[in-house]
Coordinates of C-alpha atoms and ligand atoms in Angstrom, one line a residue:
M1 CA 0.0 -0.1 -0.1
A2 CA 1.3 3.4 -0.9
K3 CA 1.9 5.5 2.5
F4 CA 1.7 9.2 3.3
Y5 CA 3.7 11.1 6.0
H6 CA 2.5 14.5 7.1
I7 CA 3.6 17.3 9.6
T8 CA 2.3 20.3 10.9
T9 CA 5.5 22.6 10.5
Y10 CA 3.8 25.1 13.0
G11 CA 0.6 26.5 14.2
C12 CA -2.6 26.8 16.4
Q13 CA -4.6 24.2 17.0
M14 CA -6.8 24.6 13.8
N15 CA -3.7 24.0 11.9
V16 CA -2.9 20.8 13.6
H17 CA -6.5 19.8 13.5
E18 CA -6.5 20.7 9.9
S19 CA -3.4 18.0 9.3
E20 CA -6.0 15.6 10.4
K21 CA -8.2 16.4 7.7
I22 CA -5.1 16.2 5.3
A23 CA -4.7 12.5 6.6
G24 CA -8.5 12.0 6.2
L25 CA -8.0 12.8 2.3
L26 CA -5.0 10.8 2.0
S27 CA -6.5 7.9 3.6
E28 CA -9.4 8.0 1.5
L29 CA -7.4 8.0 -1.5
G30 CA -5.8 4.8 -0.3
Y31 CA -3.2 5.8 1.1
E32 CA -1.7 4.7 4.7
S33 CA 0.1 6.6 7.2
C34 CA 3.8 6.2 7.9
T35 CA 6.2 7.6 10.9
S36 CA 9.2 8.2 8.5
I37 CA 9.4 10.2 5.7
E38 CA 12.0 8.2 4.1
D39 CA 9.1 5.6 3.6
A40 CA 6.6 7.9 2.5
D41 CA 5.2 8.1 -1.2
I42 CA 3.4 11.5 -0.6
A43 CA 4.4 14.1 2.0
V44 CA 2.5 16.8 3.1
F45 CA 3.4 19.8 5.1
N46 CA 1.2 22.0 6.7
T47 CA 2.5 25.5 7.2
C48 CA 1.9 28.7 9.6
C49 CA 2.9 32.0 9.2
I50 CA 1.7 33.9 12.6
R51 CA 5.4 35.0 13.1
E52 CA 8.5 34.7 11.4
N53 CA 10.1 31.9 13.3
A54 CA 6.9 29.8 12.1
E55 CA 7.7 30.6 8.5
N56 CA 11.4 29.7 9.1
H57 CA 10.0 26.4 10.5
A58 CA 8.5 25.9 7.5
F59 CA 11.4 26.7 5.0
G60 CA 13.9 24.5 7.2
N61 CA 11.4 21.6 6.8
I62 CA 10.8 21.7 3.4
G63 CA 14.7 22.7 2.8
M64 CA 15.8 19.0 4.2
L65 CA 13.7 17.0 1.7
K66 CA 15.9 18.1 -1.3
K67 CA 18.5 15.3 -1.1
L68 CA 15.4 12.7 -0.3
K69 CA 13.6 13.9 -3.4
A70 CA 16.6 13.3 -5.5
Q71 CA 16.9 9.9 -4.3
K72 CA 13.1 9.2 -4.5
K73 CA 12.0 10.9 -7.4
N74 CA 8.5 9.5 -8.0
M75 CA 7.6 10.9 -4.2
I76 CA 5.2 13.6 -4.2
I77 CA 5.6 16.6 -1.9
A78 CA 2.6 18.8 -1.3
V79 CA 3.0 22.2 0.8
G80 CA -0.2 23.7 2.2
G81 CA -1.5 26.0 5.0
C82 CA -1.3 29.7 6.2
L83 CA 2.1 30.4 4.7
T84 CA 1.4 29.4 1.1
Q85 CA -1.8 31.7 1.3
Q86 CA 0.4 34.9 1.5
I87 CA 0.5 36.7 -1.2
G88 CA 3.0 35.8 -3.4
K89 CA 4.5 33.1 -0.9
A90 CA 3.6 30.7 -3.2
D91 CA 5.8 31.8 -6.0
V92 CA 8.7 32.2 -3.7
L93 CA 8.3 28.4 -2.6
H94 CA 8.2 27.4 -6.1
K95 CA 11.3 29.1 -6.7
K96 CA 13.3 28.5 -3.6
F97 CA 12.1 24.6 -3.6
P98 CA 11.6 23.5 -7.3
Y99 CA 11.2 20.0 -6.1
V100 CA 7.8 20.8 -4.3
D101 CA 5.0 19.1 -6.4
I102 CA 2.0 20.5 -5.3
I103 CA 1.4 23.8 -3.5
F104 CA -1.9 24.6 -2.1
G105 CA -4.1 27.4 -0.3
T106 CA -5.8 27.2 3.1
H107 CA -9.0 27.2 1.0
N108 CA -7.9 24.6 -1.4
L109 CA -8.0 21.6 1.3
G110 CA -10.9 20.2 0.3
R111 CA -9.1 19.5 -3.5
L112 CA -6.0 18.0 -2.4
K113 CA -7.4 14.7 -3.8
D114 CA -7.8 16.6 -7.3
Y115 CA -4.5 18.1 -7.1
I116 CA -2.6 14.7 -6.2
L117 CA -4.5 12.8 -9.1
K118 CA -3.2 16.0 -11.5
K119 CA 0.5 15.9 -10.3
Q120 CA 0.5 12.1 -11.3
S121 CA -0.5 12.9 -14.7
Q122 CA 1.8 16.0 -15.3
K123 CA 5.2 17.1 -14.9
K124 CA 4.9 20.4 -13.8
A125 CA 3.9 21.5 -10.3
V126 CA 0.3 21.9 -9.0
I127 CA 0.1 25.6 -7.5
E128 CA -3.6 26.4 -6.6
I129 CA -4.0 29.4 -4.3
N130 CA -7.5 30.6 -4.5
D131 CA -9.6 32.8 -2.5
D132 CA -12.8 31.0 -2.0
D133 CA -14.2 33.0 0.9
G134 CA -17.7 31.7 2.5
K135 CA -17.1 28.3 1.8
V136 CA -17.1 25.6 4.2
Y137 CA -15.9 22.2 3.4
E138 CA -18.0 19.8 5.2
E139 CA -17.1 16.7 3.2
V140 CA -13.6 16.4 4.6
K141 CA -13.6 13.7 6.8
S142 CA -10.5 13.9 9.5
L143 CA -8.1 11.3 10.7
R144 CA -8.2 11.8 14.2
T145 CA -5.0 11.1 15.9
S146 CA -5.5 12.9 19.6
Y147 CA -7.6 10.4 21.3
P148 CA -9.4 11.1 23.7
N149 CA -9.3 14.5 22.9
V150 CA -10.8 16.2 19.7
W151 CA -11.0 19.7 18.1
I152 CA -14.1 20.6 16.1
N153 CA -14.1 23.7 13.9
I154 CA -16.9 25.9 14.5
T155 CA -16.0 29.1 12.6
Y156 CA -13.3 29.8 10.0
G157 CA -11.7 32.9 9.1
C158 CA -11.6 36.2 11.1
N159 CA -12.8 39.7 10.4
N160 CA -11.2 41.3 13.2
F161 CA -8.0 42.7 11.3
C162 CA -5.8 43.4 14.5
T163 CA -3.5 45.3 13.1
Y164 CA -0.4 42.9 13.7
C165 CA -1.9 40.0 12.6
I166 CA -1.8 37.8 9.5
V167 CA -4.8 35.4 10.0
P168 CA -7.4 37.5 8.2
Y169 CA -5.6 37.5 5.2
V170 CA -4.8 34.1 5.0
R171 CA -7.9 32.7 6.4
G172 CA -10.5 34.6 5.0
R173 CA -13.7 36.3 6.2
E174 CA -15.0 34.7 8.9
R175 CA -17.9 32.0 8.5
S176 CA -19.8 29.8 10.8
R177 CA -20.5 26.2 10.4
K178 CA -24.2 25.0 10.5
S179 CA -24.9 24.2 14.3
S180 CA -26.7 21.2 13.5
D181 CA -23.5 20.0 11.5
I182 CA -21.6 21.0 14.7
I183 CA -24.0 19.1 17.2
A184 CA -24.2 16.2 15.1
E185 CA -20.2 15.8 14.9
A186 CA -19.9 16.2 18.4
K187 CA -22.8 13.5 19.1
E188 CA -20.9 11.1 16.8
L189 CA -17.5 11.7 18.6
I190 CA -18.7 11.0 22.1
S191 CA -20.4 8.0 20.9
L192 CA -17.2 7.1 19.4
G193 CA -15.7 7.4 23.0
Y194 CA -13.8 10.5 23.0
K195 CA -13.8 12.5 26.3
E196 CA -12.7 15.9 25.6
I197 CA -14.1 18.3 22.9
T198 CA -12.5 21.6 21.8
L199 CA -14.6 23.8 19.7
L200 CA -12.5 26.0 17.4
G201 CA -12.3 29.3 16.0
Q202 CA -10.3 32.6 15.9
N203 CA -13.1 34.5 17.8
V204 CA -15.8 31.8 19.3
N205 CA -17.6 34.4 20.7
S206 CA -18.6 36.0 17.3
Y207 CA -20.1 32.3 16.1
G208 CA -23.2 32.5 14.2
N209 CA -23.0 36.2 13.5
G210 CA -25.5 36.8 10.9
T211 CA -25.9 33.5 9.4
E212 CA -26.7 31.0 12.4
E213 CA -29.8 31.4 14.4
I214 CA -28.2 30.4 17.7
S215 CA -25.4 32.4 19.5
F216 CA -22.1 30.8 20.7
P217 CA -23.6 30.5 24.4
E218 CA -26.4 28.4 23.1
L219 CA -24.3 26.5 20.8
L220 CA -22.2 25.4 24.0
E221 CA -25.3 24.7 26.0
K222 CA -26.7 22.4 23.4
I223 CA -23.4 20.4 23.4
A224 CA -23.1 20.4 27.1
S225 CA -26.6 18.7 27.0
L226 CA -25.5 15.4 25.1
E227 CA -25.6 12.3 26.9
G228 CA -22.1 10.8 28.0
K229 CA -19.5 11.8 30.3
F230 CA -17.1 14.6 28.6
R231 CA -15.6 17.8 28.9
L232 CA -16.4 20.6 26.6
R233 CA -13.7 23.5 26.0
F234 CA -13.5 26.2 23.4
M235 CA -10.7 28.6 22.0
T236 CA -10.3 31.6 21.2
S237 CA -12.4 34.0 22.8
H238 CA -12.0 37.5 21.9
P239 CA -12.3 39.8 24.9
K240 CA -14.4 42.4 23.1
D241 CA -16.9 39.7 22.6
F242 CA -17.0 37.9 25.6
S243 CA -20.5 38.3 27.2
E244 CA -22.2 37.7 30.7
A245 CA -24.5 34.9 28.9
L246 CA -21.1 32.6 28.2
A247 CA -19.9 33.4 31.9
K248 CA -23.5 32.0 32.9
V249 CA -23.2 28.9 30.7
I250 CA -20.0 28.2 32.0
A251 CA -21.4 28.3 35.5
E252 CA -24.6 26.2 34.8
N253 CA -22.9 23.5 32.8
P254 CA -20.5 21.1 34.7
K255 CA -19.1 19.6 31.4
I256 CA -17.9 23.0 30.3
C257 CA -14.5 23.4 31.7
N258 CA -13.7 26.2 34.3
A259 CA -10.7 27.4 31.8
V260 CA -11.0 30.4 29.6
H261 CA -8.3 31.4 27.1
L262 CA -9.0 35.3 26.8
P263 CA -5.7 36.8 24.6
V264 CA -5.6 40.4 26.2
Q265 CA -2.1 41.1 24.1
S266 CA -1.4 44.3 26.0
G267 CA -2.1 46.1 29.1
S268 CA -1.6 49.7 27.6
D269 CA -4.6 51.4 26.1
A270 CA -2.4 53.4 23.5
V271 CA -1.0 50.1 22.5
L272 CA -4.6 47.9 22.6
K273 CA -5.9 50.9 20.3
A274 CA -3.1 50.8 17.7
M275 CA -3.7 46.8 17.5
N276 CA -7.2 47.7 16.9
R277 CA -8.4 45.4 19.8
R278 CA -11.3 47.4 20.4
Y279 CA -11.3 46.9 24.4
S280 CA -9.3 49.1 26.9
S281 CA -7.6 47.5 29.8
A282 CA -10.2 48.5 32.0
D283 CA -12.8 46.7 30.0
Y284 CA -10.9 43.6 29.9
L285 CA -10.6 43.8 33.6
K286 CA -14.5 44.3 33.9
K287 CA -14.8 41.0 31.6
V288 CA -12.6 38.9 33.8
E289 CA -14.4 40.1 36.9
I290 CA -17.8 39.1 35.3
L291 CA -16.5 35.8 34.4
K292 CA -15.2 35.4 38.2
K293 CA -18.5 36.5 39.6
Y294 CA -20.3 33.5 37.9
V295 CA -17.0 31.0 38.0
P296 CA -14.9 32.2 40.9
D297 CA -12.7 29.0 40.2
C298 CA -12.0 29.8 36.5
A299 CA -8.7 29.3 35.3
V300 CA -8.0 32.5 32.7
T301 CA -5.1 32.2 30.3
T302 CA -4.0 34.5 28.0
D303 CA -1.5 35.8 24.9
L304 CA 0.7 38.6 25.2
I305 CA 2.7 40.5 22.9
V306 CA 5.7 42.8 23.7
G307 CA 7.6 45.1 21.3
F308 CA 4.6 46.4 19.3
P309 CA 5.5 49.2 17.4
N310 CA 6.0 52.4 19.4
E311 CA 5.3 50.2 22.9
T312 CA 7.1 52.7 25.5
E313 CA 8.5 51.6 29.1
E314 CA 5.0 52.7 30.3
D315 CA 3.2 50.9 27.9
F316 CA 5.0 47.5 28.7
K317 CA 4.8 48.3 32.6
A318 CA 1.0 48.7 32.1
T319 CA 1.1 45.1 30.6
L320 CA 3.2 43.8 33.8
S321 CA 0.6 45.5 36.0
L322 CA -2.6 43.7 34.4
V323 CA -0.8 40.5 34.3
E324 CA -0.5 41.2 38.1
K325 CA -4.1 42.1 38.3
V326 CA -5.6 39.2 36.9
G327 CA -3.2 36.7 38.1
F328 CA -3.5 34.2 34.9
A329 CA -3.1 30.4 35.0
S330 CA -0.7 30.7 32.2
A331 CA 0.0 32.9 29.2
F332 CA 1.9 32.5 26.1
S333 CA 3.9 35.6 25.3
F334 CA 5.4 36.5 22.2
V335 CA 7.7 39.0 20.8
Y336 CA 6.0 41.1 18.2
S337 CA 6.7 40.0 14.5
K338 CA 6.4 42.1 11.7
R339 CA 4.2 40.5 8.9
D340 CA 4.0 41.8 5.5
G341 CA 0.7 43.1 4.5
T342 CA -0.6 43.9 8.2
V343 CA -1.2 47.6 9.1
A344 CA 1.4 47.3 11.9
A345 CA 4.1 46.8 9.3
K346 CA 3.9 49.9 7.9
M347 CA 3.8 51.8 11.3
E348 CA 6.9 53.8 12.1
G349 CA 8.6 53.1 15.5
Q350 CA 9.5 49.4 15.0
I351 CA 11.2 48.4 18.4
S352 CA 14.6 47.2 18.6
E353 CA 15.3 43.3 19.0
E354 CA 17.4 44.3 22.0
V355 CA 14.6 46.2 23.7
S356 CA 11.8 43.4 22.8
R357 CA 14.0 40.8 24.1
R358 CA 14.5 42.4 27.4
R359 CA 10.8 42.9 28.0
I360 CA 9.8 39.6 26.8
M361 CA 12.3 37.8 29.5
E362 CA 10.8 40.1 32.0
L363 CA 7.3 39.4 31.3
I364 CA 7.8 35.7 31.0
A365 CA 9.6 35.6 34.6
L366 CA 6.5 37.4 35.9
V367 CA 4.0 35.2 34.5
N368 CA 6.3 32.0 35.0
S369 CA 6.3 33.0 38.9
Q370 CA 2.5 33.3 38.9
T371 CA 1.9 30.1 37.4
R372 CA 4.2 28.6 40.1
E373 CA 2.5 30.4 42.7
Q374 CA -0.9 28.7 41.6
S375 CA 0.8 25.5 41.0
K376 CA 1.7 25.0 44.9
K377 CA -1.5 25.7 45.8
Y378 CA -2.6 22.4 44.1
I379 CA -0.2 20.5 46.9
G380 CA -2.5 17.9 48.8
K381 CA -5.5 18.5 46.8
T382 CA -7.3 16.0 44.7
V383 CA -8.2 16.6 41.0
E384 CA -9.7 14.7 38.4
I385 CA -7.5 14.1 35.3
L386 CA -8.3 12.9 31.9
C387 CA -5.4 10.9 31.1
E388 CA -4.6 11.5 27.7
D389 CA -0.9 10.0 27.0
Y390 CA 2.1 8.2 28.4
D391 CA 5.5 10.0 28.5
K392 CA 8.3 7.1 27.7
K393 CA 11.1 8.9 29.1
K394 CA 9.5 9.8 32.5
K395 CA 7.6 6.3 32.3
M396 CA 4.5 8.3 33.6
Y397 CA 0.9 8.8 32.3
L398 CA -0.2 12.4 32.1
G399 CA -3.4 14.2 31.4
R400 CA -5.0 17.2 32.6
D401 CA -7.7 18.7 35.1
E402 CA -10.3 20.8 34.0
Y403 CA -8.5 24.1 34.4
G404 CA -5.7 22.8 31.8
R405 CA -3.2 21.9 34.2
M406 CA -0.9 19.3 32.9
V407 CA -0.5 16.1 35.7
Y408 CA 1.8 13.3 35.7
F409 CA 1.3 10.1 37.5
E410 CA 2.5 6.6 37.4
S411 CA 0.1 3.3 36.7
D412 CA 0.6 -0.1 35.6
T413 CA -2.3 -0.2 33.6
D414 CA -3.1 1.7 30.7
L415 CA -5.2 4.7 31.5
I416 CA -5.4 6.5 28.5
G417 CA -8.9 7.8 27.8
E418 CA -10.0 7.3 31.6
F419 CA -10.8 9.9 33.9
V420 CA -8.9 9.1 37.2
N421 CA -8.4 11.1 40.6
V422 CA -5.0 12.0 41.5
K423 CA -3.7 13.3 44.4
I424 CA -1.3 16.1 43.8
D425 CA 2.1 15.7 45.8
G426 CA 4.5 17.6 43.5
A427 CA 4.5 21.1 41.5
N428 CA 7.2 21.9 38.9
G429 CA 6.3 25.1 37.4
I430 CA 3.6 24.6 35.3
S431 CA 3.3 21.0 35.6
L432 CA 1.9 18.8 38.6
S433 CA 3.0 15.0 39.8
G434 CA 0.5 12.9 42.2
K435 CA -0.9 9.7 43.0
V436 CA -4.1 8.0 41.5
I437 CA -6.2 7.3 44.4
Ligands
SAH1 N1 -7.7 34.5 17.2 C1 -7.0 34.3 18.5 C2 -5.5 34.3 18.4 C3 -4.6 33.9 17.0 S1 -3.4 34.0 17.1 C4 -7.2 35.9 19.1 O1 -7.6 36.9 18.7 O2 -6.8 36.2 20.3 C5 -2.4 33.4 18.4 C6 -1.7 34.6 19.1 O3 -0.4 34.7 18.5 C7 -2.4 35.9 19.1 O4 -3.1 35.9 20.2 C8 -1.4 36.8 19.4 O5 -0.7 36.6 20.7 C9 -0.3 36.0 18.7 N2 0.3 36.9 17.4 C10 -0.1 36.9 16.2 N3 0.2 37.7 15.4 C11 1.2 37.9 16.1 C12 2.7 38.8 15.3 N4 2.6 39.6 14.4 N5 3.5 39.0 16.4 C13 3.8 38.3 17.6 N6 2.7 37.5 18.0 C14 1.4 37.6 17.3
SF4_2 FE1 -5.6 37.8 14.7 FE2 -7.1 39.4 15.8 FE3 -8.3 37.5 14.3 FE4 -7.2 36.8 16.7 S1 -8.9 38.2 16.3 S2 -7.2 35.9 14.4 S3 -5.6 38.1 16.8 S4 -6.9 39.2 14.1
F3S3 FE1 -0.7 30.4 12.1 FE2 -2.7 30.1 10.3 FE3 -3.2 29.1 12.7 S1 -1.0 31.4 10.6 S2 -1.5 30.2 13.9 S3 -1.7 28.2 11.2 S4 -4.1 30.2 11.4

C-alpha cells in the first residue's frame, strides 16, 4: 500500500486539526500513514506564518527534503497551510524549492485529492491558491490522532483585523458552520468514546453572526447537554465579544471546563488601540470580573505581545501591571513579529530586538512566577484528570484537569482515555505530579 507522511510545521490547534483532515483525505485516496518520511510516497507539509519563526520552521522543514527527493524521484511533496496563502509566497516557495510538486492554499484543502491526481498525470508543479471566501468544506473527514481529545471547527476565518495579525489575510472572512452539523459531529465523537471536545474558531464568541440562528453560549449549552461523560472546551475568545451570557453558561454546565483562554495582548490602552483590539485594559478587567463572578475558580489564560511598534516603557509596565492584577493561570508571551501586508508592518517606531528581548524576559519571569505560585496551591488536593498520553522518558502517564493543568502520575495499567482522581504531591512550574487514588 502506498504511504503518506504529514507534518504540521507549526501553528495553532486549528492547523493541527487541519492536518487531521489532510490525513483523512489521503487515507480516502488509499494511502496509509507512516511515521518516517523516508518511507513515504507522498509527504504533506501544513504550514503557519503567524510569526517569522513559524515561517522559518516551514522553510527549514521543506529545505531538508531536497536530498530525499533527489533519491526518490516519484515521491510527491505537497505544501499547504497559511504560509502558502500569503500574497506572493507560493511563487517564492516554488522558486526556492522547485522539487515541491503541489502548493495549495488554505481555501484549497478540500481539493487536495484532485491536485494529487493532476500531479500524477503531469510533470510540472500544481500550484493552486484561491480565495474562496465563504466556503466551508463539510465533506472533509478527519483522521483523528489525538484520542481521547478532539477538535471541532465552529468558525473559519477572522474579521477582526488586529493590526499585527496575518490570519484575516490567509484564512479569509469569518464564516460559521451550521449548528446542526457541529452538534451532530459532537454527538458522533462522544459515541465513539472521545472524552474531551475543543470547539475551535479564531473568535468563537462571534459564532453565528448573521448566518446562524443560535449564539455561541446557546451552541455550548446544546453540546454540553448531550449524553455521556465528556469535557467541553473552546478557543479562542476575543475579549470584546466575551459576554455575561457565556459566563453564565460556563457556570451552569459542569461539562464545560472552568477555563477560558482570553488573549489580552497588552495592558496599555494606547497599544490596544493601535492593535485595533477594540477594548481598553479596564474593559478587559471588567470581563474577567464578570467571568469570576459566575465562575470563581475559573482559570484564565492569555496571549501577550511585547515590542509592538511604539510600545514605550510605560506601555510595557502597564502590561506587567495587568498581568499582576489578573493572575493568569498561564500565558503565552510573544515578541511582536512584523508581517508583510498588515497595518502594523507599515507603522513607524518599530522596536529594536534588544528592547523586545529584555521586555519578553521580564514578562515571562512574571508569568512563570504566577504559574508557580498557583501550582503550589494544588499540593495536597485531589483533582480529576483525563489521562491523555504516556511519557516514555518519564515512564509516567499524563493528563489535564479541567483548568488545563498538566499532571503526571504512575500506573501499571493503561489509563489513556480514562478519568482518574489524582492526589497532587509535586509541583514543578507549570506541571504537577501525584498519585492515583
Ligand atoms: N484569534 C486569536 C489568536 C490567534 S493567533 C485571538 O484573537 O486571540 C495566536 C496569538 O499569536 C495571538 O493571540 C497573538 O498573541 C499572537 N500573534 C499574532 N500575530 C502576531 C505577530 N505578528 N507577532 C507576534 N505575535 C502574534
Ligand atoms: Fe488575529 Fe485578531 Fe483575528 Fe485573533 S482576532 S486571528 S489576533 S486578527
Ligand atoms: Fe498559524 Fe494560520 Fe493558525 S497563521 S496560527 S496556522 S491560522
